């Protein structure tokens, strides 16, 4: 509601003015209205006070409430709009759940964490509903402006029905005669249709086989799909049966709309249906299977949730006699561990999958919680394929501790940034002054022993600094000075990451070299961090790669 309510200046006859004045004073006393300054008179809700005759010929004051009713209507419309937006957000959230179901890389947050703007942006970022690229078709949204301007509103590319979420029409899906109700287009209305499916909208041009496409008798295209710009192309669709790959023909019409097809389809015989798309069909929400696809989708899996996270740690390795310490202690090796809490105290087993930069690395199946530490990812798992800096993640799913048990959907960790990271990638240093570059290591440094004093004094990883445009061949700078641009204040041209406190920040102090000249332009240089040698306990640090620092 407006912050004040009042009555506009109202013209009345002189003989009736006392009636209005008395009414106004009464309303003020009851705090129904209040006087306002002249400059505020245009704000808030205003009504009019007028006189109507009584039966005894006297006059009585009446307030016109129509403006107030209009305000209330506007408020009600606002509330209805909010309800509509909430409903739309619920639909977008459910669609996002369908689109991402079975994706081990995707972290689906609760509905309360999304508003309609974030859901819309996520759909655009996820980009699943951008029609996929295929030969002869443009793979971007919409068309060119000249085409949009000349579009006929009755064009089939705009005016059509939609077949949505019928992924079982894919040629990769084989009908389970015991469980499935076969798709049949016997009652299909003759009309233009667009297919929206994560398996695609291409009609197959090869007979898919009996019982494929979620039906008994699949219908395929006996010819080629039209190229871009081809409209109303008449084509032959064939019904495949146990007797022939083209038992019966149906005339259909196809238009290539640039980023999708539309089909003018006719109804069919019983237990026959049109095929669209290819590839395996993902299990629906609340169902799972060994590979996340049909066949074998079932809801008979644990419904508990786990929240995995990647943890970099040092584990104990072999004991080496080369170091004369007493007592002898085991070596320390850096690894990544997929950490999560146990559920159901031993009645479940777990599958652990590892990924680097989104690429699958390895998996371990049917692991009891007491053996989860055997699923660590070591450097040997990604040697020669990846290098720091990189993004590491793990996914976990749960099974009943039974033979051939169906696993739950994947629960994926957030990406863990593994490597060495500067606070910024661009710094300004004044000539004759210095700046500290803060470096954070997220990966441990190993050691040949675990003795604390030896680790502190002897076990570290050197990170060298050089200017790529000057020292590319040597991979290091000379005497801390390069091209008279910058000077490094350290024991050597770089920094040390110590095994004993690798989690702590390291500082690289950079000085702007003073050349004694007046420089009317700013001087710019880049520095690069690299690793030229490692011990056998720190192989993962070799070939460290991160963007140059300006």
PDB file of C-alpha atoms in Angstrom, residues 39 85 92 121 173 180 272 287 292 395 403 418 420 450 511:
ATOM      1  CA  UNK A  39       4.907  19.221  -2.063  1.00  0.00           C
ATOM      2  CA  UNK A  85       6.667 -16.793 -11.995  1.00  0.00           C
ATOM      3  CA  UNK A  92      12.174 -24.904 -15.340  1.00  0.00           C
ATOM      4  CA  UNK A 121      20.533 -18.609 -17.215  1.00  0.00           C
ATOM      5  CA  UNK A 173      16.024 -48.065 -27.542  1.00  0.00           C
ATOM      6  CA  UNK A 180       6.927 -51.552 -21.850  1.00  0.00           C
ATOM      7  CA  UNK A 272       3.590 -48.752 -35.130  1.00  0.00           C
ATOM      8  CA  UNK A 287      15.417 -44.642 -11.787  1.00  0.00           C
ATOM      9  CA  UNK A 292      22.562 -44.856 -16.342  1.00  0.00           C
ATOM     10  CA  UNK A 395      31.624 -39.126  -8.279  1.00  0.00           C
ATOM     11  CA  UNK A 403      25.019 -59.489  -6.201  1.00  0.00           C
ATOM     12  CA  UNK A 418      44.793 -28.694  -8.061  1.00  0.00           C
ATOM     13  CA  UNK A 420      49.735 -23.585  -7.682  1.00  0.00           C
ATOM     14  CA  UNK A 450      58.011 -38.464   7.590  1.00  0.00           C
ATOM     15  CA  UNK A 511      60.929  -5.228  -7.314  1.00  0.00           C
TER      16      UNK A 511
END
